[in-house]
Tab-separated table of C-alpha atoms and ligand atoms in Angstrom:
chain	number	residue	atom	x	y	z
A	2	MET	CA	30.410	132.819	-0.515
A	3	ASN	CA	28.148	130.524	-2.778
A	4	ALA	CA	24.938	129.581	-1.293
A	5	GLY	CA	24.389	126.607	-3.449
A	6	SER	CA	27.220	124.113	-3.057
A	7	GLY	CA	29.223	126.041	-0.605
A	8	LEU	CA	32.191	126.001	-2.786
A	9	PHE	CA	33.704	128.998	-4.182
A	10	HIS	CA	37.433	129.422	-4.145
A	11	VAL	CA	39.583	126.452	-4.208
A	12	ILE	CA	42.846	127.261	-2.492
A	13	ASP	CA	44.004	124.564	-0.103
A	14	THR	CA	42.950	120.944	0.487
A	15	ARG	CA	42.438	121.712	3.992
A	16	GLN	CA	38.980	123.388	3.036
A	17	PHE	CA	37.682	119.851	1.909
A	18	GLU	CA	35.483	117.669	4.154
A	19	ARG	CA	34.537	114.049	3.331
A	20	PRO	CA	30.896	114.648	1.987
A	21	MET	CA	32.177	117.131	-0.406
A	22	LEU	CA	35.040	114.743	-1.676
A	23	ASP	CA	32.424	111.889	-2.054
A	24	ARG	CA	30.235	114.104	-3.940
A	25	LEU	CA	33.031	115.272	-6.148
A	26	CYS	CA	33.886	111.676	-7.018
A	27	ARG	CA	30.167	110.758	-7.859
A	28	LEU	CA	29.987	113.641	-9.879
A	29	ALA	CA	33.233	112.895	-11.741
A	30	THR	CA	31.777	109.435	-12.447
A	31	ARG	CA	28.575	110.938	-13.881
A	32	VAL	CA	30.448	113.337	-16.113
A	33	ARG	CA	32.796	110.598	-17.430
A	34	THR	CA	29.797	108.432	-18.164
A	35	LEU	CA	27.677	111.072	-20.013
A	36	ALA	CA	30.866	112.310	-21.886
A	37	LYS	CA	31.272	108.682	-23.459
A	38	SER	CA	28.050	109.362	-25.798
A	39	ARG	CA	27.477	112.229	-28.264
A	40	GLN	CA	24.211	113.153	-26.800
A	41	GLY	CA	25.571	113.094	-23.345
A	42	ALA	CA	28.522	115.335	-24.233
A	43	ARG	CA	26.045	117.544	-25.915
A	44	GLN	CA	24.114	117.989	-22.706
A	45	LEU	CA	27.311	118.799	-20.820
A	46	ARG	CA	28.034	121.488	-23.159
A	47	ARG	CA	24.887	123.071	-22.643
A	48	LEU	CA	25.488	123.431	-18.933
A	49	ALA	CA	27.722	126.467	-18.856
A	50	PRO	CA	27.927	128.113	-22.354
A	51	ASP	CA	27.359	131.446	-20.600
A	52	ARG	CA	30.600	131.361	-18.331
A	53	ARG	CA	33.910	132.181	-19.012
A	54	ALA	CA	37.206	131.108	-17.340
A	55	MET	CA	40.621	132.788	-17.299
A	56	LEU	CA	43.458	130.568	-17.282
A	57	TYR	CA	46.469	132.513	-15.686
A	58	PHE	CA	49.409	130.102	-15.867
A	59	THR	CA	52.755	131.723	-15.234
A	60	GLN	CA	54.517	128.608	-14.233
A	61	PRO	CA	54.995	125.795	-16.679
A	62	SER	CA	52.156	123.194	-17.113
A	63	THR	CA	50.921	120.666	-19.586
A	64	ARG	CA	48.546	118.216	-17.890
A	65	THR	CA	46.934	120.745	-15.532
A	66	PHE	CA	46.483	123.531	-18.024
A	67	LEU	CA	45.213	121.108	-20.821
A	68	SER	CA	42.854	119.253	-18.361
A	69	PHE	CA	41.451	122.512	-16.944
A	70	ASN	CA	41.060	123.874	-20.562
A	71	SER	CA	39.177	120.670	-21.742
A	72	ALA	CA	37.134	120.643	-18.396
A	73	CYS	CA	35.773	124.066	-19.302
A	74	HIS	CA	35.169	123.139	-22.912
A	75	ILE	CA	33.202	119.855	-21.881
A	76	LEU	CA	31.014	122.376	-20.088
A	77	GLY	CA	30.654	124.533	-22.940
A	78	MET	CA	32.652	127.305	-21.137
A	79	GLN	CA	34.810	129.935	-22.926
A	80	THR	CA	38.303	130.289	-22.217
A	81	SER	CA	40.881	132.911	-22.364
A	82	GLU	CA	44.750	132.432	-21.197
A	83	ILE	CA	47.914	134.203	-20.293
A	84	ARG	CA	50.763	131.890	-20.033
A	85	ASN	CA	53.457	134.241	-20.368
A	86	PRO	CA	53.646	137.321	-18.178
A	87	SER	CA	56.024	138.955	-20.557
A	88	ILE	CA	53.141	139.670	-22.899
A	89	SER	CA	50.926	140.950	-20.129
A	90	SER	CA	50.784	144.524	-18.510
A	91	GLU	CA	52.848	143.039	-15.579
A	92	VAL	CA	55.897	144.168	-17.958
A	93	LYS	CA	54.571	147.638	-17.579
A	94	GLY	CA	54.578	147.254	-13.869
A	95	GLU	CA	50.982	146.286	-13.229
A	96	THR	CA	50.686	144.751	-9.610
A	97	PHE	CA	49.479	141.415	-9.256
A	98	GLU	CA	46.368	142.662	-7.449
A	99	ASP	CA	45.587	144.886	-10.466
A	100	SER	CA	46.055	141.955	-12.914
A	101	ILE	CA	43.856	139.720	-11.073
A	102	ARG	CA	41.026	142.321	-10.589
A	103	THR	CA	41.319	142.908	-14.344
A	104	PHE	CA	40.696	139.254	-15.006
A	105	SER	CA	37.634	139.266	-12.814
A	106	SER	CA	36.083	142.049	-15.091
A	107	TYR	CA	36.021	139.626	-18.017
A	108	ALA	CA	35.876	136.093	-16.605
A	109	ASP	CA	33.627	134.111	-14.210
A	110	ALA	CA	36.544	132.247	-12.777
A	111	ILE	CA	40.318	132.594	-12.447
A	112	ILE	CA	42.257	129.524	-12.638
A	113	MET	CA	45.741	130.117	-11.691
A	114	ARG	CA	49.303	128.730	-11.419
A	115	THR	CA	52.152	130.641	-10.222
A	116	PRO	CA	55.895	129.617	-9.215
A	117	GLU	CA	55.538	131.390	-5.874
A	118	GLY	CA	53.675	130.104	-2.839
A	119	GLY	CA	50.393	131.937	-1.500
A	120	LYS	CA	49.542	133.844	-4.542
A	121	ALA	CA	46.151	132.088	-5.181
A	122	ALA	CA	45.345	132.753	-1.493
A	123	ARG	CA	45.986	136.382	-2.076
A	124	ALA	CA	44.055	136.484	-5.178
A	125	ALA	CA	40.978	134.992	-3.313
A	126	GLU	CA	41.508	137.444	-0.541
A	127	LEU	CA	41.325	140.242	-3.012
A	128	MET	CA	38.212	138.837	-4.578
A	129	ASP	CA	36.420	138.688	-1.238
A	130	SER	CA	37.075	142.548	-0.937
A	131	ILE	CA	35.541	143.778	-4.281
A	132	PRO	CA	31.997	144.194	-5.348
A	133	ARG	CA	32.098	141.461	-8.235
A	134	PRO	CA	34.195	138.544	-6.913
A	135	VAL	CA	34.668	135.556	-9.032
A	136	PRO	CA	35.954	132.099	-7.837
A	137	VAL	CA	39.653	131.580	-7.654
A	138	ILE	CA	40.950	128.040	-8.286
A	139	ASN	CA	44.455	127.174	-7.421
A	140	ALA	CA	46.112	125.187	-10.335
A	141	GLY	CA	49.443	125.057	-8.245
A	142	SER	CA	50.985	127.648	-6.122
A	143	GLY	CA	54.810	127.184	-5.666
A	144	PRO	CA	55.801	124.452	-3.358
A	145	ASP	CA	52.818	125.031	-1.062
A	146	GLN	CA	49.588	123.604	-2.590
A	147	HIS	CA	47.939	121.946	-5.591
A	148	PRO	CA	44.586	121.164	-4.492
A	149	THR	CA	42.870	120.158	-7.739
A	150	GLN	CA	45.910	117.371	-8.158
A	151	ALA	CA	44.994	116.016	-4.660
A	152	LEU	CA	41.425	115.939	-5.843
A	153	LEU	CA	42.182	113.866	-8.885
A	154	ASP	CA	44.325	111.589	-6.845
A	155	ILE	CA	41.704	110.903	-4.378
A	156	TYR	CA	39.335	110.046	-7.332
A	157	THR	CA	41.976	107.750	-8.806
A	158	LEU	CA	42.373	105.905	-5.365
A	159	GLU	CA	38.805	105.742	-4.818
A	160	ARG	CA	38.233	104.308	-8.218
A	161	SER	CA	41.050	101.700	-7.938
A	162	PHE	CA	39.715	100.494	-4.680
A	163	GLU	CA	36.166	100.398	-5.714
A	164	LYS	CA	35.655	96.806	-4.948
A	165	ARG	CA	37.861	96.858	-1.773
A	166	GLY	CA	36.076	99.455	0.304
A	167	GLY	CA	37.587	102.734	-1.188
A	168	ILE	CA	40.279	104.465	0.346
A	169	ASP	CA	39.277	103.793	4.090
A	170	GLY	CA	41.612	101.143	5.670
A	171	LYS	CA	44.474	101.494	3.092
A	172	THR	CA	48.209	101.777	3.399
A	173	ILE	CA	49.536	104.562	1.249
A	174	ALA	CA	53.201	105.436	0.805
A	175	MET	CA	54.494	108.729	-0.763
A	176	MET	CA	57.987	108.702	-2.041
A	177	GLY	CA	60.469	111.113	-3.415
A	178	ASP	CA	61.062	114.884	-2.687
A	179	LEU	CA	58.487	115.118	-0.066
A	180	ARG	CA	60.035	118.491	1.225
A	181	ARG	CA	59.466	120.473	-1.856
A	182	GLY	CA	56.464	118.409	-3.534
A	183	ARG	CA	53.166	120.126	-3.213
A	184	THR	CA	51.176	117.245	-4.765
A	185	VAL	CA	52.263	115.263	-1.586
A	186	ARG	CA	51.320	118.122	0.918
A	187	SER	CA	47.812	118.760	-0.827
A	188	LEU	CA	47.128	114.971	-1.002
A	189	SER	CA	48.216	114.290	2.572
A	190	TYR	CA	46.009	116.888	4.163
A	191	LEU	CA	43.074	115.038	2.587
A	192	MET	CA	43.925	111.966	4.378
A	193	LYS	CA	42.225	113.045	7.617
A	194	ASN	CA	38.826	112.401	5.811
A	195	TYR	CA	39.430	108.535	5.357
A	196	ARG	CA	39.110	106.010	8.183
A	197	ASP	CA	42.033	103.968	9.410
A	198	VAL	CA	44.411	104.845	6.564
A	199	ARG	CA	47.998	104.490	7.254
A	200	LEU	CA	50.547	106.728	5.661
A	201	TRP	CA	54.265	106.054	5.009
A	202	PHE	CA	56.517	108.878	3.805
A	203	VAL	CA	59.546	107.505	2.032
A	204	ALA	CA	62.276	110.224	1.281
A	205	PRO	CA	65.923	110.566	1.206
A	206	PRO	CA	67.738	112.251	4.139
A	207	GLY	CA	67.193	116.111	3.571
A	208	LEU	CA	63.976	115.680	1.495
A	209	GLU	CA	61.695	114.666	4.216
A	210	ILE	CA	58.092	115.920	4.459
A	211	LYS	CA	57.889	118.978	6.368
A	212	GLN	CA	56.845	118.944	10.114
A	213	ASP	CA	53.722	121.051	9.547
A	214	VAL	CA	52.262	118.377	7.526
A	215	LEU	CA	53.088	115.726	10.144
A	216	ASP	CA	51.558	117.790	12.821
A	217	HIS	CA	48.487	118.192	10.908
A	218	LEU	CA	48.046	114.633	10.379
A	219	ASP	CA	48.777	113.941	14.085
A	220	SER	CA	46.385	116.333	15.343
A	221	HIS	CA	43.768	114.590	13.202
A	222	GLY	CA	44.603	111.214	14.273
A	223	VAL	CA	45.978	109.924	10.923
A	224	ALA	CA	48.568	107.037	11.481
A	225	CYS	CA	51.843	108.143	9.612
A	226	GLU	CA	55.502	106.945	9.895
A	227	SER	CA	58.526	107.902	7.909
A	228	THR	CA	61.455	105.911	6.337
A	229	SER	CA	64.173	106.424	4.094
A	230	ARG	CA	63.936	102.832	2.642
A	231	LEU	CA	61.154	101.697	0.372
A	232	ASP	CA	61.879	98.062	0.927
A	233	ASP	CA	60.860	98.553	4.680
A	234	VAL	CA	57.282	99.100	3.559
A	235	ALA	CA	56.986	97.823	-0.106
A	236	GLY	CA	55.155	94.505	1.049
A	237	GLU	CA	52.333	95.947	2.853
A	238	LEU	CA	51.368	98.701	0.474
A	239	ASP	CA	47.916	99.239	-1.391
A	240	ALA	CA	49.116	102.316	-3.181
A	241	LEU	CA	52.570	103.870	-3.815
A	242	TYR	CA	52.759	107.704	-4.898
A	243	VAL	CA	56.215	108.453	-6.550
A	244	THR	CA	57.404	111.939	-7.149
A	245	ARG	CA	60.215	113.630	-9.016
A	246	LEU	CA	62.922	115.794	-7.616
A	247	GLN	CA	61.557	119.355	-7.538
A	248	SER	CA	64.955	121.165	-8.578
A	249	GLU	CA	63.118	124.152	-9.778
A	250	TYR	CA	62.581	125.192	-6.296
A	251	GLY	CA	66.302	125.556	-5.531
A	252	GLU	CA	67.681	124.791	-2.069
A	253	GLU	CA	70.222	122.162	-1.483
A	254	GLU	CA	69.656	118.555	-2.894
A	255	PRO	CA	71.069	115.168	-2.204
A	256	GLY	CA	73.201	113.810	-4.907
A	257	ALA	CA	71.662	112.109	-7.919
A	258	VAL	CA	73.065	108.782	-6.787
A	259	GLU	CA	71.115	108.992	-3.744
A	260	TYR	CA	67.721	109.904	-5.392
A	261	ALA	CA	68.238	106.662	-7.723
A	262	SER	CA	67.228	104.482	-4.825
A	263	TYR	CA	63.884	106.228	-4.811
A	264	ALA	CA	63.182	105.066	-8.414
A	265	ILE	CA	60.473	102.369	-9.629
A	266	GLY	CA	61.327	100.067	-12.387
A	267	LEU	CA	60.382	96.393	-13.530
A	268	GLU	CA	62.554	95.063	-10.633
A	269	GLN	CA	60.735	96.979	-7.786
A	270	MET	CA	57.406	95.877	-9.161
A	271	ASP	CA	57.767	92.394	-7.661
A	272	LYS	CA	58.154	93.777	-4.270
A	273	PHE	CA	54.601	94.958	-3.942
A	274	PRO	CA	51.442	92.847	-2.965
A	275	PRO	CA	49.398	91.880	-6.187
A	276	GLY	CA	46.787	94.610	-5.842
A	277	ALA	CA	49.065	97.571	-5.160
A	278	ILE	CA	48.855	100.494	-7.579
A	279	ILE	CA	51.448	102.850	-8.527
A	280	MET	CA	50.786	106.557	-8.989
A	281	HIS	CA	52.651	109.727	-9.861
A	282	PRO	CA	51.396	113.026	-10.728
A	283	LEU	CA	53.880	113.571	-13.727
A	284	PRO	CA	55.992	114.760	-15.345
A	285	ARG	CA	58.146	112.044	-14.611
A	286	GLY	CA	62.083	112.177	-14.079
A	287	PRO	CA	64.398	109.164	-14.091
A	288	GLU	CA	62.628	107.893	-10.923
A	289	LEU	CA	59.712	106.174	-13.038
A	290	SER	CA	60.879	103.793	-15.636
A	291	PRO	CA	58.929	103.624	-18.869
A	292	ALA	CA	59.367	99.759	-18.756
A	293	ILE	CA	56.465	99.489	-16.310
A	294	ASP	CA	54.151	101.878	-18.258
A	295	ASN	CA	51.847	99.152	-19.322
A	296	ASP	CA	51.603	97.133	-15.995
A	297	PRO	CA	47.797	97.104	-15.062
A	298	ARG	CA	48.928	98.460	-11.571
A	299	VAL	CA	49.973	101.663	-13.081
A	300	MET	CA	47.894	104.483	-12.790
A	301	TYR	CA	49.507	107.669	-13.921
A	302	TRP	CA	47.883	107.709	-17.299
A	303	ARG	CA	44.429	107.197	-15.667
A	304	GLN	CA	45.259	110.018	-13.138
A	305	GLU	CA	45.682	112.277	-16.161
A	306	ARG	CA	42.187	111.472	-17.380
A	307	ASN	CA	40.626	111.589	-13.933
A	308	GLY	CA	42.113	115.102	-13.710
A	309	MET	CA	39.783	116.175	-16.595
A	310	TRP	CA	36.619	114.629	-15.040
A	311	ILE	CA	37.275	115.913	-11.526
A	312	ARG	CA	37.796	119.472	-12.810
A	313	VAL	CA	34.686	119.293	-14.616
A	314	ALA	CA	32.874	118.062	-11.437
A	315	LEU	CA	34.683	121.053	-9.338
A	316	LEU	CA	33.559	123.703	-11.905
A	317	ALA	CA	30.056	122.168	-11.841
A	318	LEU	CA	29.937	122.453	-8.083
A	319	ILE	CA	31.276	125.860	-7.954
A	320	PHE	CA	28.786	127.093	-10.791
A	321	ASN	CA	25.891	125.435	-8.999
A	322	LEU	CA	25.438	122.894	-11.767
A	323	ALA	CA	25.855	119.726	-9.702
A	324	ASN	CA	22.197	119.342	-8.877
A	325	GLU	CA	21.319	119.341	-12.457
A	326	LEU	CA	24.067	116.825	-13.151
A	327	GLU	CA	23.038	114.733	-10.389
A	328	ALA	CA	19.292	114.761	-11.117
A	329	GLY	CA	20.212	113.436	-14.605
A	330	ILE	CA	20.158	116.241	-17.075
A	331	SER	CA	17.818	115.425	-20.302
B	8	LIG	C1	52.934	118.393	-10.523
B	8	LIG	C2	53.070	119.749	-10.229
B	8	LIG	O1	53.175	120.758	-11.143
B	8	LIG	O2	53.277	120.109	-8.933
B	8	LIG	N1	52.544	118.293	-12.011
B	8	LIG	C3	51.295	118.081	-12.133
B	8	LIG	O3	50.560	119.223	-12.028
B	8	LIG	N2	50.577	117.141	-12.575
B	8	LIG	C4	53.947	117.605	-10.077
B	8	LIG	C5	55.399	117.795	-10.595
B	8	LIG	O4	55.517	118.925	-11.375
B	8	LIG	O5	56.442	117.216	-9.979
């Protein structure tokens, strides 16, 4: 484990406590401010030119890949990538473990996304058993976890409620395919770190959030309730987190007609209190109408940018560069 920040692998949001979340948010803001000037951007690039990251993405990705890639480059890091396993030695039958160990021979961090659950955790376990381990960062592991998405969501919520006491005391609804959506699972786990948060899970019958998440929240005293109707809760929300149907994970689905009532468009926007924000991890499906894209309450474009800043902050913590950033590099 890393003696400096205490952060090495990033696998599951249950590993994060409030002080580290607050520190990451402060660091992300510091990076965002520095990156605005050419001099600041140059200073950031001088932080880690000797570090290399392997981006191993065998599941489709646009935002997560690009924002990690950009985050590495902001710190001056070098990146390599495999996005198509058919051009790696896996086609010759090389095992997952041997591939991961090989990446660690050339890289100082492995950032990985897989269609199967549990793979990032397996890679981290392997690293912990070899002489030269490198940190593993989970960029999405099947339907189970997407921790860095949850961190960027936390940063977006904190920024949006900056003048209203932050996330503490807010009422937040997560809506859509909550059974298979990894972003909602990861974000829900983080809510135990905030005081007096009320969570609503809004899902069509058959796609409700899984019991293990509810049990986790319950055991940490987080107030949460479920409903199948957005109208029941729209009027009391500070934030609504919308998600798409996760058809790629198979399993039975409710009919398309039913999912249509879990969509947001101009008509629904009138139902929320004036300060309520709308979030979505993207990519969107029909559940998010482009007609609302320019509404000031819409945060999904800002989430994309925040994803880059929070990933720089995360890499800075992992590589022990945070103190330097916090002290004000010159
Ligand atoms: C999410 C994902 O991959 O889980 N996308 C993302 O990383 N921004 C959400 C999704 O695909 O629905």
